[in-house]
PDB file of C-alpha atoms in Angstrom:
ATOM      1  CA  MET F 280      28.208  31.005  92.508  1.00  0.00           C
ATOM      2  CA  PRO F 281      31.743  29.545  92.457  1.00  0.00           C
ATOM      3  CA  GLU F 282      31.962  26.232  90.694  1.00  0.00           C
ATOM      4  CA  PRO F 283      32.971  23.289  92.861  1.00  0.00           C
ATOM      5  CA  GLY F 284      36.149  21.568  91.811  1.00  0.00           C
ATOM      6  CA  GLY F 285      37.034  24.059  89.102  1.00  0.00           C
ATOM      7  CA  ARG F 286      34.633  22.778  86.452  1.00  0.00           C
ATOM      8  CA  PRO F 287      33.457  25.382  83.944  1.00  0.00           C
ATOM      9  CA  ALA F 288      30.379  27.387  84.823  1.00  0.00           C
ATOM     10  CA  GLY F 289      27.302  25.457  83.812  1.00  0.00           C
ATOM     11  CA  CYS F 290      23.874  24.328  84.856  1.00  0.00           C
ATOM     12  CA  ALA F 291      22.093  20.995  85.009  1.00  0.00           C
ATOM     13  CA  LEU F 292      18.929  19.923  83.232  1.00  0.00           C
ATOM     14  CA  VAL F 293      16.904  17.044  84.627  1.00  0.00           C
ATOM     15  CA  THR F 294      13.977  15.849  82.539  1.00  0.00           C
ATOM     16  CA  GLY F 295      10.877  14.465  84.186  1.00  0.00           C
ATOM     17  CA  ALA F 296      11.843  16.072  87.480  1.00  0.00           C
ATOM     18  CA  SER F 297       8.496  17.067  88.998  1.00  0.00           C
ATOM     19  CA  ARG F 298       8.341  13.924  91.138  1.00  0.00           C
ATOM     20  CA  GLY F 299       9.878  10.554  91.894  1.00  0.00           C
ATOM     21  CA  ILE F 300      13.421   9.785  90.829  1.00  0.00           C
ATOM     22  CA  GLY F 301      13.754  12.959  88.734  1.00  0.00           C
ATOM     23  CA  ALA F 302      12.771  15.211  91.630  1.00  0.00           C
ATOM     24  CA  ALA F 303      15.285  13.499  93.896  1.00  0.00           C
ATOM     25  CA  ILE F 304      18.004  13.906  91.256  1.00  0.00           C
ATOM     26  CA  ALA F 305      17.218  17.612  90.811  1.00  0.00           C
ATOM     27  CA  LYS F 306      17.453  18.207  94.546  1.00  0.00           C
ATOM     28  CA  SER F 307      20.652  16.205  94.858  1.00  0.00           C
ATOM     29  CA  LEU F 308      22.393  18.045  92.009  1.00  0.00           C
ATOM     30  CA  ALA F 309      21.270  21.382  93.448  1.00  0.00           C
ATOM     31  CA  ALA F 310      22.782  20.386  96.790  1.00  0.00           C
ATOM     32  CA  ASP F 311      26.022  19.688  94.902  1.00  0.00           C
ATOM     33  CA  GLY F 312      26.045  23.286  93.665  1.00  0.00           C
ATOM     34  CA  TRP F 313      24.495  22.914  90.219  1.00  0.00           C
ATOM     35  CA  PRO F 314      21.849  25.431  89.170  1.00  0.00           C
ATOM     36  CA  VAL F 315      19.111  23.039  88.071  1.00  0.00           C
ATOM     37  CA  ALA F 316      16.446  23.255  85.381  1.00  0.00           C
ATOM     38  CA  VAL F 317      13.528  21.116  86.538  1.00  0.00           C
ATOM     39  CA  ASN F 318      11.684  19.857  83.479  1.00  0.00           C
ATOM     40  CA  TYR F 319       8.113  18.653  83.712  1.00  0.00           C
ATOM     41  CA  ARG F 320       5.428  17.712  81.212  1.00  0.00           C
ATOM     42  CA  SER F 321       2.137  18.168  83.054  1.00  0.00           C
ATOM     43  CA  ASP F 322       2.736  18.398  86.804  1.00  0.00           C
ATOM     44  CA  GLY F 323       3.521  22.105  87.131  1.00  0.00           C
ATOM     45  CA  ASP F 324       2.669  22.101  90.824  1.00  0.00           C
ATOM     46  CA  GLY F 325       5.067  19.245  91.462  1.00  0.00           C
ATOM     47  CA  ALA F 326       7.861  21.012  89.586  1.00  0.00           C
ATOM     48  CA  ALA F 327       7.180  24.267  91.438  1.00  0.00           C
ATOM     49  CA  GLY F 328       7.423  22.338  94.699  1.00  0.00           C
ATOM     50  CA  VAL F 329      10.804  20.898  93.713  1.00  0.00           C
ATOM     51  CA  VAL F 330      12.061  24.373  92.752  1.00  0.00           C
ATOM     52  CA  ALA F 331      10.803  25.787  96.069  1.00  0.00           C
ATOM     53  CA  GLU F 332      12.548  23.039  98.033  1.00  0.00           C
ATOM     54  CA  ILE F 333      15.802  23.671  96.208  1.00  0.00           C
ATOM     55  CA  GLU F 334      15.597  27.408  96.765  1.00  0.00           C
ATOM     56  CA  GLN F 335      14.752  26.987 100.440  1.00  0.00           C
ATOM     57  CA  ALA F 336      17.876  24.876 100.782  1.00  0.00           C
ATOM     58  CA  GLY F 337      19.922  27.709  99.271  1.00  0.00           C
ATOM     59  CA  GLY F 338      20.110  26.338  95.738  1.00  0.00           C
ATOM     60  CA  SER F 339      19.065  27.719  92.388  1.00  0.00           C
ATOM     61  CA  ALA F 340      16.393  26.186  90.153  1.00  0.00           C
ATOM     62  CA  VAL F 341      13.819  26.906  87.490  1.00  0.00           C
ATOM     63  CA  ALA F 342      10.841  24.851  86.301  1.00  0.00           C
ATOM     64  CA  LEU F 343      10.628  24.346  82.529  1.00  0.00           C
ATOM     65  CA  ALA F 344       7.614  22.765  80.850  1.00  0.00           C
ATOM     66  CA  ALA F 345       8.091  20.505  77.827  1.00  0.00           C
ATOM     67  CA  ASP F 346       7.093  17.087  76.600  1.00  0.00           C
ATOM     68  CA  VAL F 347      10.466  15.587  75.698  1.00  0.00           C
ATOM     69  CA  ALA F 348       8.762  13.472  73.031  1.00  0.00           C
ATOM     70  CA  GLY F 349       8.181  16.632  71.003  1.00  0.00           C
ATOM     71  CA  PRO F 350      10.649  17.443  68.217  1.00  0.00           C
ATOM     72  CA  ASP F 351      11.244  20.988  69.497  1.00  0.00           C
ATOM     73  CA  ALA F 352      11.567  20.140  73.182  1.00  0.00           C
ATOM     74  CA  ALA F 353      15.351  19.821  73.202  1.00  0.00           C
ATOM     75  CA  ASP F 354      15.988  23.246  71.705  1.00  0.00           C
ATOM     76  CA  GLY F 355      13.367  24.824  73.948  1.00  0.00           C
ATOM     77  CA  LEU F 356      14.648  23.252  77.150  1.00  0.00           C
ATOM     78  CA  LEU F 357      18.332  23.917  76.539  1.00  0.00           C
ATOM     79  CA  ALA F 358      17.685  27.472  75.418  1.00  0.00           C
ATOM     80  CA  GLY F 359      15.358  28.031  78.377  1.00  0.00           C
ATOM     81  CA  ALA F 360      17.872  26.764  80.913  1.00  0.00           C
ATOM     82  CA  GLU F 361      20.736  28.693  79.336  1.00  0.00           C
ATOM     83  CA  ALA F 362      18.704  31.906  79.205  1.00  0.00           C
ATOM     84  CA  HIS F 363      17.594  31.600  82.821  1.00  0.00           C
ATOM     85  CA  PHE F 364      20.962  30.784  84.358  1.00  0.00           C
ATOM     86  CA  GLY F 365      23.210  32.526  81.833  1.00  0.00           C
ATOM     87  CA  VAL F 366      25.476  29.479  81.543  1.00  0.00           C
ATOM     88  CA  PRO F 367      25.403  26.423  79.284  1.00  0.00           C
ATOM     89  CA  VAL F 368      23.871  23.088  80.280  1.00  0.00           C
ATOM     90  CA  LEU F 369      26.891  21.000  81.236  1.00  0.00           C
ATOM     91  CA  ALA F 370      25.025  18.269  83.108  1.00  0.00           C
ATOM     92  CA  LEU F 371      22.147  16.550  81.361  1.00  0.00           C
ATOM     93  CA  VAL F 372      20.075  13.904  83.084  1.00  0.00           C
ATOM     94  CA  ASN F 373      17.647  12.158  80.762  1.00  0.00           C
ATOM     95  CA  ASN F 374      15.186  10.824  83.269  1.00  0.00           C
ATOM     96  CA  ALA F 375      11.769  11.452  81.714  1.00  0.00           C
ATOM     97  CA  GLY F 376      10.060   8.193  81.018  1.00  0.00           C
ATOM     98  CA  ILE F 377       6.673   6.663  80.517  1.00  0.00           C
ATOM     99  CA  SER F 378       5.468   3.098  80.437  1.00  0.00           C
ATOM    100  CA  ALA F 379       2.587   1.427  78.648  1.00  0.00           C
ATOM    101  CA  ASP F 380       2.867  -2.157  79.809  1.00  0.00           C
ATOM    102  CA  ASN F 381       1.297  -5.070  78.035  1.00  0.00           C
ATOM    103  CA  LEU F 382       2.234  -8.448  76.665  1.00  0.00           C
ATOM    104  CA  ILE F 383       3.853  -7.844  73.301  1.00  0.00           C
ATOM    105  CA  SER F 384       0.927  -9.359  71.421  1.00  0.00           C
ATOM    106  CA  MET F 385      -1.294  -6.671  72.930  1.00  0.00           C
ATOM    107  CA  ILE F 386       0.991  -3.644  72.537  1.00  0.00           C
ATOM    108  CA  SER F 387      -0.517  -1.204  70.047  1.00  0.00           C
ATOM    109  CA  ASP F 388       1.570   0.773  67.595  1.00  0.00           C
ATOM    110  CA  ASP F 389       0.799   3.887  69.613  1.00  0.00           C
ATOM    111  CA  GLU F 390       1.912   2.270  72.870  1.00  0.00           C
ATOM    112  CA  TRP F 391       5.124   1.165  71.230  1.00  0.00           C
ATOM    113  CA  GLN F 392       5.868   4.485  69.593  1.00  0.00           C
ATOM    114  CA  SER F 393       4.988   6.744  72.495  1.00  0.00           C
ATOM    115  CA  VAL F 394       7.284   4.856  74.863  1.00  0.00           C
ATOM    116  CA  LEU F 395      10.135   4.959  72.336  1.00  0.00           C
ATOM    117  CA  ASP F 396       9.528   8.647  71.605  1.00  0.00           C
ATOM    118  CA  THR F 397       9.690   9.728  75.226  1.00  0.00           C
ATOM    119  CA  ASN F 398      12.218   7.318  76.686  1.00  0.00           C
ATOM    120  CA  LEU F 399      14.701   7.070  73.818  1.00  0.00           C
ATOM    121  CA  THR F 400      14.171   9.635  71.061  1.00  0.00           C
ATOM    122  CA  GLY F 401      13.719  12.437  73.580  1.00  0.00           C
ATOM    123  CA  ALA F 402      17.029  11.525  75.192  1.00  0.00           C
ATOM    124  CA  PHE F 403      18.704  11.414  71.776  1.00  0.00           C
ATOM    125  CA  ARG F 404      17.559  14.909  70.821  1.00  0.00           C
ATOM    126  CA  LEU F 405      18.518  16.387  74.176  1.00  0.00           C
ATOM    127  CA  THR F 406      21.927  14.732  74.059  1.00  0.00           C
ATOM    128  CA  ARG F 407      22.554  15.962  70.503  1.00  0.00           C
ATOM    129  CA  ARG F 408      21.687  19.502  71.477  1.00  0.00           C
ATOM    130  CA  ALA F 409      23.546  19.498  74.804  1.00  0.00           C
ATOM    131  CA  LEU F 410      26.762  18.171  73.259  1.00  0.00           C
ATOM    132  CA  LYS F 411      27.179  21.407  71.317  1.00  0.00           C
ATOM    133  CA  SER F 412      27.939  23.434  74.423  1.00  0.00           C
ATOM    134  CA  MET F 413      29.622  20.573  76.255  1.00  0.00           C
ATOM    135  CA  MET F 414      32.118  20.131  73.424  1.00  0.00           C
ATOM    136  CA  ARG F 415      32.938  23.831  73.415  1.00  0.00           C
ATOM    137  CA  ALA F 416      33.326  23.773  77.201  1.00  0.00           C
ATOM    138  CA  ARG F 417      35.526  20.668  77.096  1.00  0.00           C
ATOM    139  CA  PHE F 418      33.372  19.397  79.929  1.00  0.00           C
ATOM    140  CA  GLY F 419      30.063  17.599  80.162  1.00  0.00           C
ATOM    141  CA  ARG F 420      28.163  15.094  82.220  1.00  0.00           C
ATOM    142  CA  ILE F 421      25.403  13.051  80.637  1.00  0.00           C
ATOM    143  CA  VAL F 422      23.543  10.610  82.829  1.00  0.00           C
ATOM    144  CA  ASN F 423      20.783   8.577  81.258  1.00  0.00           C
ATOM    145  CA  ILE F 424      18.282   6.857  83.478  1.00  0.00           C
ATOM    146  CA  SER F 425      17.657   3.408  82.080  1.00  0.00           C
ATOM    147  CA  SER F 426      16.256   0.449  83.985  1.00  0.00           C
ATOM    148  CA  VAL F 427      17.170  -3.083  84.966  1.00  0.00           C
ATOM    149  CA  VAL F 428      14.628  -4.186  82.374  1.00  0.00           C
ATOM    150  CA  GLY F 429      17.071  -2.832  79.791  1.00  0.00           C
ATOM    151  CA  LEU F 430      19.454  -5.527  81.022  1.00  0.00           C
ATOM    152  CA  ARG F 431      17.152  -8.326  82.077  1.00  0.00           C
ATOM    153  CA  ALA F 432      13.766  -9.278  80.669  1.00  0.00           C
ATOM    154  CA  ASN F 433      10.523  -8.501  82.409  1.00  0.00           C
ATOM    155  CA  PRO F 434       7.293  -9.739  80.814  1.00  0.00           C
ATOM    156  CA  GLY F 435       4.867  -7.030  79.768  1.00  0.00           C
ATOM    157  CA  GLN F 436       7.495  -4.396  79.068  1.00  0.00           C
ATOM    158  CA  ALA F 437       8.809  -5.045  75.553  1.00  0.00           C
ATOM    159  CA  ASN F 438       8.419  -1.403  74.543  1.00  0.00           C
ATOM    160  CA  TYR F 439       9.876  -0.052  77.782  1.00  0.00           C
ATOM    161  CA  ALA F 440      12.731  -2.593  77.728  1.00  0.00           C
ATOM    162  CA  ALA F 441      13.567  -1.809  74.103  1.00  0.00           C
ATOM    163  CA  ALA F 442      13.745   1.893  74.886  1.00  0.00           C
ATOM    164  CA  LYS F 443      15.807   1.387  78.038  1.00  0.00           C
ATOM    165  CA  ALA F 444      18.238  -1.037  76.361  1.00  0.00           C
ATOM    166  CA  GLY F 445      18.509   1.411  73.489  1.00  0.00           C
ATOM    167  CA  LEU F 446      19.406   4.113  75.971  1.00  0.00           C
ATOM    168  CA  ILE F 447      22.294   2.016  77.278  1.00  0.00           C
ATOM    169  CA  ALA F 448      23.637   1.426  73.771  1.00  0.00           C
ATOM    170  CA  MET F 449      23.246   5.083  72.805  1.00  0.00           C
ATOM    171  CA  THR F 450      25.018   6.204  75.971  1.00  0.00           C
ATOM    172  CA  ARG F 451      27.985   3.918  75.329  1.00  0.00           C
ATOM    173  CA  THR F 452      28.243   5.253  71.783  1.00  0.00           C
ATOM    174  CA  VAL F 453      28.225   8.831  73.039  1.00  0.00           C
ATOM    175  CA  THR F 454      31.064   7.895  75.366  1.00  0.00           C
ATOM    176  CA  VAL F 455      33.362   6.663  72.633  1.00  0.00           C
ATOM    177  CA  GLU F 456      32.536   9.598  70.381  1.00  0.00           C
ATOM    178  CA  VAL F 457      33.120  12.483  72.791  1.00  0.00           C
ATOM    179  CA  ALA F 458      35.132  11.252  75.779  1.00  0.00           C
ATOM    180  CA  ARG F 459      38.208  13.063  74.477  1.00  0.00           C
ATOM    181  CA  ARG F 460      36.370  16.350  74.939  1.00  0.00           C
ATOM    182  CA  GLY F 461      36.138  15.873  78.695  1.00  0.00           C
ATOM    183  CA  ILE F 462      32.582  14.612  78.464  1.00  0.00           C
ATOM    184  CA  THR F 463      31.296  11.555  80.260  1.00  0.00           C
ATOM    185  CA  ALA F 464      28.111   9.658  79.436  1.00  0.00           C
ATOM    186  CA  ASN F 465      26.894   7.011  81.823  1.00  0.00           C
ATOM    187  CA  THR F 466      23.740   5.053  82.480  1.00  0.00           C
ATOM    188  CA  VAL F 467      22.025   4.457  85.775  1.00  0.00           C
ATOM    189  CA  ALA F 468      19.750   1.430  85.753  1.00  0.00           C
ATOM    190  CA  PRO F 469      17.341   1.466  88.682  1.00  0.00           C
ATOM    191  CA  GLY F 470      15.461  -1.615  89.700  1.00  0.00           C
ATOM    192  CA  TRP F 471      12.230  -1.441  91.636  1.00  0.00           C
ATOM    193  CA  ILE F 472      12.176   2.054  93.135  1.00  0.00           C
ATOM    194  CA  ASP F 473       9.338   3.258  95.345  1.00  0.00           C
ATOM    195  CA  THR F 474       7.664   5.931  93.166  1.00  0.00           C
ATOM    196  CA  ASP F 475       4.265   6.748  91.686  1.00  0.00           C
ATOM    197  CA  MET F 476       5.282   4.758  88.593  1.00  0.00           C
ATOM    198  CA  THR F 477       5.677   1.562  90.597  1.00  0.00           C
ATOM    199  CA  ALA F 478       2.785   2.215  92.992  1.00  0.00           C
ATOM    200  CA  GLY F 479       0.645  -0.452  91.366  1.00  0.00           C
ATOM    201  CA  VAL F 480       3.382  -3.087  91.367  1.00  0.00           C
ATOM    202  CA  GLU F 481       2.674  -6.088  93.512  1.00  0.00           C
ATOM    203  CA  SER F 482       4.607  -5.766  96.765  1.00  0.00           C
ATOM    204  CA  GLY F 483       5.240  -9.523  96.855  1.00  0.00           C
ATOM    205  CA  LEU F 484       7.792  -8.962  94.085  1.00  0.00           C
ATOM    206  CA  SER F 485      10.272  -7.865  96.734  1.00  0.00           C
ATOM    207  CA  VAL F 486      11.055 -11.525  97.484  1.00  0.00           C
ATOM    208  CA  ASN F 487      12.872 -11.541  94.122  1.00  0.00           C
ATOM    209  CA  ILE F 488      15.083  -8.639  95.172  1.00  0.00           C
ATOM    210  CA  PRO F 489      18.158  -9.779  97.087  1.00  0.00           C
ATOM    211  CA  ALA F 490      17.879  -6.698  99.317  1.00  0.00           C
ATOM    212  CA  ARG F 491      14.237  -7.647 100.050  1.00  0.00           C
ATOM    213  CA  ARG F 492      13.004  -4.087  99.690  1.00  0.00           C
ATOM    214  CA  PRO F 493      12.349  -1.468  97.024  1.00  0.00           C
ATOM    215  CA  GLY F 494      14.896   1.294  96.572  1.00  0.00           C
ATOM    216  CA  THR F 495      14.311   4.968  97.197  1.00  0.00           C
ATOM    217  CA  PRO F 496      14.575   7.827  94.688  1.00  0.00           C
ATOM    218  CA  GLU F 497      17.324   9.270  96.866  1.00  0.00           C
ATOM    219  CA  GLU F 498      19.413   6.124  96.434  1.00  0.00           C
ATOM    220  CA  VAL F 499      19.248   6.594  92.666  1.00  0.00           C
ATOM    221  CA  ALA F 500      19.928  10.321  92.954  1.00  0.00           C
ATOM    222  CA  ALA F 501      23.098   9.691  94.952  1.00  0.00           C
ATOM    223  CA  CYS F 502      24.514   7.703  92.039  1.00  0.00           C
ATOM    224  CA  VAL F 503      23.621  10.437  89.560  1.00  0.00           C
ATOM    225  CA  SER F 504      25.269  13.026  91.777  1.00  0.00           C
ATOM    226  CA  PHE F 505      28.444  10.980  91.787  1.00  0.00           C
ATOM    227  CA  LEU F 506      28.429  10.497  88.027  1.00  0.00           C
ATOM    228  CA  ALA F 507      27.895  14.242  87.520  1.00  0.00           C
ATOM    229  CA  SER F 508      30.730  15.142  89.858  1.00  0.00           C
ATOM    230  CA  ASP F 509      34.340  15.978  89.055  1.00  0.00           C
ATOM    231  CA  ALA F 510      35.321  12.873  90.995  1.00  0.00           C
ATOM    232  CA  ALA F 511      33.684  10.687  88.329  1.00  0.00           C
ATOM    233  CA  GLY F 512      35.659  12.180  85.442  1.00  0.00           C
ATOM    234  CA  TYR F 513      37.153   8.824  84.478  1.00  0.00           C
ATOM    235  CA  VAL F 514      33.910   6.855  84.788  1.00  0.00           C
ATOM    236  CA  ASN F 515      32.614   6.706  81.242  1.00  0.00           C
ATOM    237  CA  GLY F 516      30.221   4.407  79.414  1.00  0.00           C
ATOM    238  CA  ALA F 517      29.310   2.611  82.606  1.00  0.00           C
ATOM    239  CA  VAL F 518      25.977   1.086  83.518  1.00  0.00           C
ATOM    240  CA  LEU F 519      25.423   1.493  87.226  1.00  0.00           C
ATOM    241  CA  THR F 520      22.629  -0.711  88.510  1.00  0.00           C
ATOM    242  CA  VAL F 521      20.767   0.544  91.574  1.00  0.00           C
ATOM    243  CA  ASP F 522      18.529  -2.397  92.208  1.00  0.00           C
ATOM    244  CA  GLY F 523      19.234  -4.098  95.499  1.00  0.00           C
ATOM    245  CA  GLY F 524      21.015  -6.834  93.575  1.00  0.00           C
ATOM    246  CA  LEU F 525      18.099  -7.677  91.276  1.00  0.00           C
ATOM    247  CA  ALA F 526      20.216  -7.868  88.113  1.00  0.00           C
ATOM    248  CA  ALA F 527      23.185  -9.530  89.795  1.00  0.00           C
TER     249      ALA F 527
ATOM    250  CA  MET E 205      25.227  37.497  56.293  1.00  0.00           C
ATOM    251  CA  SER E 206      28.116  38.726  54.203  1.00  0.00           C
ATOM    252  CA  VAL E 207      31.569  37.733  55.296  1.00  0.00           C
ATOM    253  CA  THR E 208      34.908  37.938  53.593  1.00  0.00           C
ATOM    254  CA  THR E 209      37.045  34.959  52.725  1.00  0.00           C
ATOM    255  CA  GLU E 210      39.748  36.415  54.960  1.00  0.00           C
ATOM    256  CA  GLN E 211      37.402  36.534  57.949  1.00  0.00           C
ATOM    257  CA  VAL E 212      36.317  32.938  57.468  1.00  0.00           C
ATOM    258  CA  GLU E 213      39.886  31.805  56.862  1.00  0.00           C
ATOM    259  CA  GLY E 214      41.002  33.424  60.097  1.00  0.00           C
ATOM    260  CA  ARG E 215      38.194  31.860  62.113  1.00  0.00           C
ATOM    261  CA  VAL E 216      38.676  28.405  60.580  1.00  0.00           C
ATOM    262  CA  ILE E 217      42.428  28.450  61.202  1.00  0.00           C
ATOM    263  CA  GLU E 218      41.939  29.665  64.771  1.00  0.00           C
ATOM    264  CA  THR E 219      39.396  26.907  65.445  1.00  0.00           C
ATOM    265  CA  LEU E 220      41.471  24.164  63.843  1.00  0.00           C
ATOM    266  CA  ALA E 221      44.533  25.300  65.804  1.00  0.00           C
ATOM    267  CA  SER E 222      42.548  24.831  69.012  1.00  0.00           C
ATOM    268  CA  PHE E 223      42.345  21.120  68.153  1.00  0.00           C
ATOM    269  CA  GLY E 224      46.108  20.652  68.184  1.00  0.00           C
ATOM    270  CA  PRO E 225      47.961  21.432  64.953  1.00  0.00           C
ATOM    271  CA  ASP E 226      50.400  24.323  64.816  1.00  0.00           C
ATOM    272  CA  VAL E 227      49.027  27.395  63.045  1.00  0.00           C
ATOM    273  CA  SER E 228      51.932  27.291  60.596  1.00  0.00           C
ATOM    274  CA  GLN E 229      50.762  23.878  59.364  1.00  0.00           C
ATOM    275  CA  ILE E 230      47.220  25.036  58.651  1.00  0.00           C
ATOM    276  CA  THR E 231      47.269  26.135  55.028  1.00  0.00           C
ATOM    277  CA  ARG E 232      44.514  26.008  52.422  1.00  0.00           C
ATOM    278  CA  ASP E 233      46.139  22.967  50.833  1.00  0.00           C
ATOM    279  CA  ALA E 234      46.651  21.049  54.062  1.00  0.00           C
ATOM    280  CA  THR E 235      44.381  18.025  54.388  1.00  0.00           C
ATOM    281  CA  PHE E 236      42.489  17.315  57.578  1.00  0.00           C
ATOM    282  CA  GLU E 237      44.174  13.941  57.641  1.00  0.00           C
ATOM    283  CA  GLU E 238      47.630  15.558  57.618  1.00  0.00           C
ATOM    284  CA  LEU E 239      46.590  17.879  60.414  1.00  0.00           C
ATOM    285  CA  ASP E 240      45.159  14.980  62.424  1.00  0.00           C
ATOM    286  CA  ILE E 241      41.777  16.699  62.415  1.00  0.00           C
ATOM    287  CA  ASP E 242      39.133  14.029  62.891  1.00  0.00           C
ATOM    288  CA  SER E 243      35.379  13.868  62.349  1.00  0.00           C
ATOM    289  CA  LEU E 244      34.581  15.103  65.850  1.00  0.00           C
ATOM    290  CA  ASP E 245      36.816  18.138  65.291  1.00  0.00           C
ATOM    291  CA  LEU E 246      34.901  18.882  62.090  1.00  0.00           C
ATOM    292  CA  VAL E 247      31.602  18.614  63.965  1.00  0.00           C
ATOM    293  CA  GLU E 248      32.887  21.208  66.390  1.00  0.00           C
ATOM    294  CA  LEU E 249      34.093  23.402  63.521  1.00  0.00           C
ATOM    295  CA  ALA E 250      30.581  23.182  62.064  1.00  0.00           C
ATOM    296  CA  GLN E 251      29.154  24.387  65.375  1.00  0.00           C
ATOM    297  CA  VAL E 252      31.526  27.352  65.455  1.00  0.00           C
ATOM    298  CA  VAL E 253      30.559  28.236  61.904  1.00  0.00           C
ATOM    299  CA  GLU E 254      26.856  27.953  62.742  1.00  0.00           C
ATOM    300  CA  ASP E 255      27.237  30.155  65.822  1.00  0.00           C
ATOM    301  CA  ASP E 256      29.378  32.783  64.103  1.00  0.00           C
ATOM    302  CA  TYR E 257      27.958  32.918  60.583  1.00  0.00           C
ATOM    303  CA  GLY E 258      24.586  31.177  60.785  1.00  0.00           C
ATOM    304  CA  VAL E 259      25.813  28.660  58.227  1.00  0.00           C
ATOM    305  CA  ILE E 260      24.477  25.182  58.880  1.00  0.00           C
ATOM    306  CA  LEU E 261      26.785  22.411  57.683  1.00  0.00           C
ATOM    307  CA  LYS E 262      25.234  18.972  57.648  1.00  0.00           C
ATOM    308  CA  GLY E 263      26.895  15.593  57.936  1.00  0.00           C
ATOM    309  CA  GLU E 264      26.958  15.062  54.180  1.00  0.00           C
ATOM    310  CA  ASP E 265      28.653  18.447  53.700  1.00  0.00           C
ATOM    311  CA  MET E 266      31.379  17.567  56.160  1.00  0.00           C
ATOM    312  CA  LYS E 267      32.109  14.211  54.550  1.00  0.00           C
ATOM    313  CA  GLU E 268      33.073  15.960  51.320  1.00  0.00           C
ATOM    314  CA  LEU E 269      35.688  18.135  52.984  1.00  0.00           C
ATOM    315  CA  LYS E 270      39.261  16.976  52.509  1.00  0.00           C
ATOM    316  CA  LYS E 271      41.329  20.161  52.710  1.00  0.00           C
ATOM    317  CA  VAL E 272      41.209  23.297  54.814  1.00  0.00           C
ATOM    318  CA  GLY E 273      40.496  25.319  51.670  1.00  0.00           C
ATOM    319  CA  ASP E 274      37.442  23.149  50.912  1.00  0.00           C
ATOM    320  CA  ALA E 275      35.938  24.098  54.259  1.00  0.00           C
ATOM    321  CA  ILE E 276      36.702  27.800  53.840  1.00  0.00           C
ATOM    322  CA  ASP E 277      35.215  27.916  50.334  1.00  0.00           C
ATOM    323  CA  LEU E 278      32.077  26.035  51.399  1.00  0.00           C
ATOM    324  CA  ILE E 279      31.462  28.301  54.385  1.00  0.00           C
ATOM    325  CA  VAL E 280      31.993  31.461  52.340  1.00  0.00           C
ATOM    326  CA  SER E 281      29.653  30.260  49.610  1.00  0.00           C
ATOM    327  CA  ARG E 282      26.930  29.374  52.110  1.00  0.00           C
ATOM    328  CA  ALA E 283      27.298  32.648  53.980  1.00  0.00           C
ATOM    329  CA  GLU E 284      26.684  34.735  50.879  1.00  0.00           C
TER     330      GLU E 284
END
């Protein structure tokens, strides 16, 4: 497949892409011409559905199982994507995330660590691994999915907020380290998005959102598509909130 | 893997030249500072060396390297 805009041949890897925001991002990047590796941890049927949708739309995709919290996940996922598509991963979207909400006094060590492992350490390992090929290609797009709670406090989410704020800081550091290799690293910080993860959230919260409604996964995906595009080559180290004005 | 010093020297010079300095400047005695080779360039050199020779250079290894010859000698010794 010819590469849009003259970027080097590469594929995209989206973690946590079997549903919700990740699935929307995978489909959006595929529509932009990226071959997409759809990572999932447990929902193989969901990932297969995303792959089928992409293929029906004329795109190229593969489902890859891995728990990004595992120490070997990054090598496995990158190698799997590169072996399947025959090109390096030049767009990495660290989207996989879990939450284990509680007031900080009630957060167990396990709840703290598991959220950090998946949401932050997983992204670190994947970024470290992906940069190898991005640096050689003199091109790369890293988009990390943070959250408005990484910018603005929300009670009951100390572990999640710490991981998401850490993601913002890590992303900015990546930017200043590798920007001169044609690599961009940006953060997207969604607010309240209508997904399975927020299904239990009280709907009355929408009165606090200036837009007075939750966002959609597609509205987040559109921002990721832009940041992964050639057009966004000079956007680097940014935090793009997609929150209906919640963090404004 | 067994490689000759000449092979490693050629690959190192070729890689360093891709970062900017003229090949004629890249001698064994040239320092990375003189060549304007920075830490990110050395990270990339380490990746080339790992891919080509299976030699893994860690952060602490790279910090010790001052001259082109240091890098060549280290890679050759590790590859033996």
